[in-house]
């Protein structure tokens, strides 16, 4: 019986202590603060367009079919490419290959691809993103199969 009374009194003491605990720092009203935000509006906004090619197949060093993708309507009075990202989805068992990208004005760039992933191409920076783009592959081995998704970032 003494234990029960002892537990009961201990519980009452704890409850009383919690009720009279001082206010925490989080509950005190904050002092008035001044917040300054350094805001700069960008003169050049960024847009992008993205397209996916048909399946590209290359055998014994020959060029695959050429997949033509259109930029669609590009906004702005003087749009310029900031960067290009190409995601290559390479079929299993494919050999590495050269990935060729030609912009709407006939400028061509190529890079080597050996596995699925994203490649950044900066050689078109400053060029016009408009027009019909051509993408194809050429295997470095026996056979390569891939699908490409191109994403062109540009200013407007």
Backbone as JSON, one array per atom type, in Angstrom:
{
  "sequence": "XXXXXXXXXXXXXXXXXXXXXXXXXXXXXXXXXXXXXXXXXXXXXXXXXXXXXXXXXXXXXXXXXXXXXXXXXXXXXXXXXXXXXXXXXXXXXXXXXXXXXXXXXXXXXXXXXXXXXXXXXXXXXXXXXXXXXXXXXXXXXXXXXXXXXXXXXXXX",
  "N": [[0.81, -1.19, 0.0], [2.01, 1.17, 0.7], [3.68, 1.55, -1.46], [1.92, 2.08, -3.57], [0.73, 4.49, -2.76], [3.02, 6.04, -2.75], [3.73, 6.03, -5.51], [1.48, 7.34, -6.49], [1.66, 9.89, -5.28], [4.09, 10.7, -6.38], [3.35, 10.92, -9.08], [1.5, 13.04, -8.94], [3.19, 15.11, -8.13], [4.9, 15.29, -10.37], [3.07, 16.06, -12.38], [2.25, 18.53, -11.39], [4.67, 19.88, -11.49], [5.06, 20.02, -14.25], [2.99, 21.7, -15.0], [3.72, 24.17, -13.95], [6.02, 24.85, -15.2], [8.41, 27.1, -16.58], [7.87, 29.37, -19.36], [8.88, 28.34, -22.59], [11.66, 29.2, -24.76], [10.81, 29.15, -27.37], [8.23, 29.94, -27.23], [8.22, 32.59, -26.62], [7.51, 35.83, -27.74], [8.89, 36.88, -30.79], [11.5, 39.29, -31.31], [11.14, 42.3, -33.2], [12.05, 41.98, -36.57], [14.09, 42.88, -39.35], [14.12, 42.05, -42.67], [16.08, 41.81, -45.46], [15.9, 41.41, -48.86], [17.81, 40.53, -51.54], [17.04, 41.07, -54.62], [17.17, 40.2, -57.97], [16.07, 40.56, -61.2], [16.02, 38.32, -63.83], [17.15, 39.03, -67.05], [17.25, 37.37, -69.16], [15.33, 34.77, -69.83], [14.94, 31.21, -69.36], [14.11, 28.58, -71.5], [13.02, 25.42, -72.85], [13.03, 22.71, -75.21], [12.0, 19.38, -75.91], [12.51, 16.19, -77.38], [12.0, 12.81, -78.59], [13.77, 10.29, -80.29], [13.25, 7.92, -83.01], [13.86, 4.35, -82.8], [17.26, 3.72, -83.14], [19.44, 1.96, -85.21], [22.56, 0.53, -85.86], [24.87, -1.19, -87.89], [27.93, -2.86, -88.28], [29.53, -0.47, -88.62], [28.07, 1.18, -90.29], [25.92, 4.01, -90.89], [23.06, 4.64, -88.88], [19.46, 4.8, -89.41], [18.34, 8.13, -90.01], [17.0, 10.15, -87.6], [14.65, 12.62, -87.56], [13.87, 15.45, -85.72], [11.71, 18.04, -84.66], [12.02, 21.37, -83.5], [9.75, 22.74, -82.93], [7.66, 25.55, -82.05], [9.68, 28.2, -81.15], [10.22, 30.47, -78.61], [10.79, 34.04, -78.23], [12.85, 36.83, -79.35], [15.5, 36.63, -80.09], [16.53, 33.84, -79.73], [18.88, 31.69, -78.07], [20.96, 28.85, -77.77], [21.65, 27.34, -74.66], [22.53, 24.95, -73.51], [22.7, 21.46, -74.35], [21.14, 18.45, -73.6], [21.37, 15.0, -73.94], [19.69, 12.07, -73.56], [20.64, 8.82, -73.71], [19.25, 5.77, -74.38], [20.44, 2.83, -74.3], [20.36, -0.29, -75.88], [20.64, -3.54, -74.38], [23.65, -5.39, -74.75], [24.58, -3.95, -76.85], [27.2, -2.49, -78.8], [29.62, 0.15, -78.2], [29.1, 3.45, -79.59], [29.13, 6.13, -82.03], [27.45, 9.12, -81.49], [25.64, 11.28, -83.4], [24.65, 14.65, -83.79], [22.79, 17.02, -85.45], [22.08, 20.38, -85.94], [19.35, 22.68, -86.78], [20.52, 24.38, -88.63], [22.51, 23.02, -89.91], [24.88, 22.54, -88.52], [27.08, 20.18, -87.13], [27.73, 17.85, -84.53], [29.48, 15.34, -82.69], [29.69, 12.6, -80.37], [31.02, 9.99, -78.26], [29.25, 7.13, -77.17], [28.75, 4.71, -74.69], [27.13, 3.46, -72.87], [23.85, 3.51, -71.31], [22.6, 6.71, -70.4], [22.93, 10.25, -69.53], [24.17, 12.76, -71.63], [25.92, 15.77, -71.91], [25.99, 18.37, -74.21], [27.84, 21.03, -75.27], [28.69, 22.33, -77.51], [26.95, 23.59, -79.23], [26.2, 25.9, -78.07], [24.94, 29.2, -77.98], [23.95, 29.1, -80.55], [21.1, 29.08, -82.79], [18.13, 27.61, -81.6], [16.04, 26.71, -83.16], [14.25, 24.85, -85.71], [14.62, 21.88, -87.82], [16.06, 19.11, -86.44], [18.61, 16.64, -86.74], [19.38, 13.32, -85.86], [21.56, 10.62, -85.43], [23.26, 7.4, -85.27], [26.46, 5.7, -85.32], [27.87, 2.62, -85.21], [30.67, 1.49, -83.26], [31.47, -0.99, -83.18], [30.15, -4.18, -83.76], [27.27, -4.17, -83.7], [24.83, -1.76, -82.78], [22.19, -0.43, -80.86], [19.86, 2.04, -80.07], [17.89, 4.53, -78.39], [17.27, 7.94, -78.44], [16.8, 10.82, -76.39], [16.45, 14.13, -76.75], [17.14, 17.24, -75.22], [16.87, 20.58, -75.44], [18.08, 23.46, -74.1], [17.4, 26.91, -73.97], [17.82, 30.5, -74.25], [15.51, 33.25, -74.22]],
  "CA": [[0.0, 0.0, 0.0], [2.9, 2.32, 0.74], [4.19, 1.76, -2.82], [0.86, 2.69, -4.38], [0.62, 5.9, -2.34], [4.26, 6.69, -3.19], [3.59, 6.24, -6.94], [0.42, 8.32, -6.68], [2.21, 11.19, -4.92], [5.1, 11.04, -7.39], [2.62, 11.34, -10.27], [0.94, 14.37, -8.69], [4.32, 16.06, -8.11], [5.34, 15.48, -11.75], [2.05, 16.83, -13.09], [2.31, 19.9, -10.88], [5.91, 20.48, -12.0], [4.87, 20.31, -15.67], [2.07, 22.82, -15.14], [4.33, 25.44, -13.54], [7.29, 25.02, -15.9], [8.45, 28.41, -17.24], [7.63, 29.42, -20.8], [10.1, 28.04, -23.34], [12.13, 30.26, -25.65], [10.04, 29.1, -28.61], [6.93, 30.57, -27.04], [8.39, 34.01, -26.4], [7.28, 36.58, -28.96], [10.17, 37.3, -31.34], [11.72, 40.72, -31.48], [10.87, 42.71, -34.57], [13.21, 41.77, -37.42], [14.06, 43.45, -40.69], [14.7, 41.11, -43.61], [16.36, 42.43, -46.74], [16.04, 40.41, -49.91], [18.5, 41.04, -52.7], [16.3, 40.49, -55.73], [17.56, 40.62, -59.3], [15.24, 39.91, -62.2], [16.81, 37.88, -64.97], [16.75, 39.6, -68.33], [17.2, 36.27, -70.12], [14.64, 33.61, -69.27], [15.35, 29.94, -69.95], [13.08, 27.66, -71.96], [13.6, 24.23, -73.46], [12.15, 21.79, -75.92], [12.51, 18.01, -75.8], [11.94, 15.22, -78.33], [12.59, 11.48, -78.56], [13.97, 9.73, -81.64], [12.86, 6.54, -83.26], [14.97, 3.45, -82.45], [18.37, 3.85, -84.08], [20.2, 0.71, -85.32], [23.73, 0.63, -86.72], [25.54, -2.48, -88.02], [29.23, -2.89, -88.96], [30.06, 0.85, -88.94], [27.21, 1.98, -91.17], [25.06, 4.95, -90.17], [21.68, 4.22, -88.65], [18.51, 5.71, -90.01], [18.42, 9.48, -89.43], [15.76, 10.54, -86.97], [14.49, 14.07, -87.61], [12.98, 15.99, -84.7], [11.49, 19.47, -84.86], [12.01, 22.16, -82.27], [8.44, 23.35, -82.7], [7.73, 27.0, -81.92], [10.67, 28.67, -80.18], [9.84, 31.83, -78.25], [11.85, 35.04, -78.08], [13.27, 37.51, -80.58], [16.85, 36.19, -80.43], [16.81, 32.69, -78.87], [20.21, 31.1, -78.19], [21.11, 27.61, -77.01], [22.49, 27.37, -73.47], [23.14, 23.61, -73.45], [21.89, 20.36, -74.86], [21.29, 17.18, -72.89], [20.85, 13.87, -74.69], [19.63, 10.83, -72.79], [20.74, 7.63, -74.57], [18.76, 4.51, -73.82], [21.17, 1.85, -75.11], [19.89, -1.67, -75.72], [21.65, -4.42, -73.8], [24.44, -6.1, -75.74], [25.04, -3.03, -77.9], [28.57, -1.96, -78.76], [29.66, 1.61, -78.11], [28.81, 4.06, -80.89], [29.2, 7.58, -82.17], [26.15, 9.77, -81.56], [25.72, 12.5, -84.18], [23.54, 15.59, -83.64], [22.87, 18.12, -86.4], [21.04, 21.37, -85.64], [18.54, 23.13, -87.91], [21.33, 25.15, -89.57], [23.5, 22.15, -90.52], [26.06, 22.33, -87.67], [27.09, 18.79, -86.66], [28.62, 17.49, -83.44], [29.32, 13.94, -82.32], [30.34, 12.14, -79.15], [30.98, 8.54, -78.11], [28.34, 6.62, -76.14], [29.01, 3.29, -74.43], [26.09, 2.91, -72.01], [22.73, 4.42, -71.11], [22.87, 7.84, -69.52], [22.77, 11.59, -70.08], [25.37, 13.41, -72.15], [25.73, 17.21, -72.12], [26.71, 18.88, -75.38], [27.92, 22.49, -75.19], [29.23, 22.86, -78.76], [25.92, 24.36, -79.94], [25.87, 27.08, -77.27], [24.87, 30.46, -78.72], [23.3, 28.9, -81.84], [19.63, 29.14, -82.83], [17.56, 26.28, -81.29], [14.91, 26.42, -84.04], [14.42, 24.07, -86.93], [14.57, 20.42, -87.82], [17.32, 18.54, -85.98], [18.82, 15.26, -87.19], [20.15, 12.53, -84.9], [21.84, 9.26, -85.89], [24.4, 6.75, -84.62], [27.32, 4.82, -86.11], [28.48, 1.7, -84.26], [32.12, 1.33, -83.24], [31.68, -2.44, -83.14], [29.34, -4.97, -84.68], [25.89, -3.69, -83.75], [24.39, -0.85, -81.7], [20.79, -0.03, -80.91], [19.66, 3.06, -79.05], [16.86, 5.56, -78.56], [17.8, 9.18, -77.86], [15.89, 11.9, -76.04], [17.23, 15.37, -76.76], [16.52, 18.36, -74.52], [17.62, 21.78, -75.82], [17.8, 24.61, -73.26], [17.75, 28.14, -74.68], [17.34, 31.78, -73.72], [14.56, 33.9, -75.13]],
  "C": [[0.86, 1.25, 0.0], [3.43, 2.63, -0.66], [3.17, 2.46, -3.69], [0.73, 4.17, -4.04], [1.85, 6.67, -2.82], [4.2, 6.99, -4.7], [2.57, 7.33, -7.24], [0.94, 9.72, -6.39], [3.28, 11.63, -5.93], [4.44, 11.54, -8.67], [2.06, 12.73, -10.1], [2.05, 15.43, -8.73], [4.79, 16.33, -9.55], [4.35, 16.32, -12.54], [2.09, 18.29, -12.67], [3.54, 20.61, -11.43], [5.76, 20.85, -13.47], [3.96, 21.51, -15.87], [2.71, 24.16, -14.8], [5.7, 25.65, -14.19], [7.27, 26.37, -16.62], [8.25, 28.29, -18.75], [8.95, 29.15, -21.53], [10.44, 29.2, -24.27], [11.31, 30.3, -26.93], [8.72, 29.83, -28.47], [7.02, 32.07, -26.8], [8.21, 34.72, -27.73], [8.62, 37.08, -29.49], [10.26, 38.83, -31.42], [11.48, 41.07, -32.93], [12.16, 42.61, -35.4], [13.0, 42.46, -38.75], [14.78, 42.47, -41.61], [14.87, 41.84, -44.94], [16.59, 41.33, -47.76], [16.68, 41.09, -51.11], [17.89, 40.37, -53.91], [16.76, 41.08, -57.05], [16.7, 39.86, -60.29], [16.1, 39.57, -63.39], [16.26, 38.49, -66.25], [16.54, 38.49, -69.35], [16.55, 35.06, -69.45], [15.11, 32.35, -69.99], [14.12, 29.11, -70.3], [13.78, 26.41, -72.45], [12.55, 23.53, -74.31], [12.81, 20.41, -75.85], [11.77, 17.1, -76.78], [12.66, 13.9, -78.19], [12.66, 10.93, -79.98], [13.28, 8.39, -81.78], [14.03, 5.66, -82.82], [16.02, 3.53, -83.55], [19.2, 2.56, -84.04], [21.37, 0.92, -86.28], [24.46, -0.72, -86.7], [26.84, -2.3, -88.8], [29.69, -1.51, -89.45], [29.23, 1.68, -89.9], [26.33, 2.89, -90.31], [23.66, 4.36, -90.01], [20.75, 5.09, -89.5], [18.64, 7.07, -89.32], [17.05, 9.83, -88.89], [15.7, 12.07, -86.96], [13.47, 14.49, -86.57], [12.88, 17.5, -84.9], [11.44, 20.18, -83.52], [10.61, 22.67, -81.93], [8.62, 24.86, -82.61], [8.71, 27.37, -80.81], [10.37, 30.13, -79.89], [11.05, 32.75, -78.16], [12.28, 35.62, -79.41], [14.67, 37.08, -81.02], [17.22, 34.98, -79.57], [18.2, 32.13, -79.15], [20.31, 29.89, -77.28], [22.05, 27.83, -75.83], [23.24, 26.05, -73.29], [22.16, 22.6, -74.01], [22.19, 19.13, -74.01], [20.65, 16.09, -73.75], [20.88, 12.66, -73.77], [19.63, 9.68, -73.78], [20.24, 6.42, -73.81], [19.31, 3.41, -74.72], [20.64, 0.45, -74.82], [21.01, -2.54, -75.18], [22.35, -5.21, -74.91], [24.96, -5.22, -76.87], [26.5, -2.65, -77.69], [28.5, -0.45, -78.61], [29.5, 2.18, -79.52], [29.06, 5.56, -80.84], [27.77, 8.1, -82.28], [26.34, 11.1, -82.28], [24.46, 13.34, -83.97], [23.79, 16.74, -84.62], [21.74, 19.1, -86.11], [20.32, 21.8, -86.92], [19.31, 23.92, -88.95], [22.45, 24.32, -90.2], [24.78, 21.95, -89.72], [25.98, 20.94, -87.06], [28.1, 18.63, -85.53], [28.43, 16.01, -83.16], [30.11, 13.65, -81.04], [30.23, 10.62, -79.1], [30.06, 8.16, -76.95], [28.63, 5.14, -75.95], [27.95, 2.64, -73.55], [24.97, 3.94, -71.86], [23.12, 5.52, -70.14], [22.7, 9.16, -70.26], [24.12, 12.18, -70.46], [25.02, 14.89, -72.33], [26.61, 17.64, -73.29], [26.67, 20.4, -75.32], [28.4, 23.12, -76.49], [28.22, 23.67, -79.57], [25.55, 25.64, -79.19], [25.96, 28.35, -78.1], [24.2, 30.34, -80.07], [21.78, 28.99, -81.68], [19.05, 27.74, -82.57], [16.44, 25.85, -82.23], [15.27, 25.46, -85.16], [14.28, 22.57, -86.75], [15.96, 19.88, -87.52], [17.41, 17.1, -86.46], [19.74, 14.55, -86.2], [20.33, 11.13, -85.48], [23.05, 8.7, -85.14], [25.2, 5.95, -85.65], [28.06, 3.93, -85.11], [30.01, 1.7, -84.38], [32.48, -0.16, -83.24], [30.84, -3.12, -84.19], [27.94, -4.4, -84.83], [25.59, -2.8, -82.54], [22.95, -0.47, -81.94], [20.53, 0.93, -79.76], [18.46, 3.93, -79.4], [17.36, 6.78, -77.81], [16.66, 10.14, -77.52], [16.73, 13.15, -75.91], [16.44, 16.47, -76.05], [17.41, 19.58, -74.76], [17.15, 22.94, -74.94], [18.23, 25.87, -73.99], [17.21, 29.36, -73.95], [16.34, 32.36, -74.71], [14.52, 35.39, -74.87]]
}
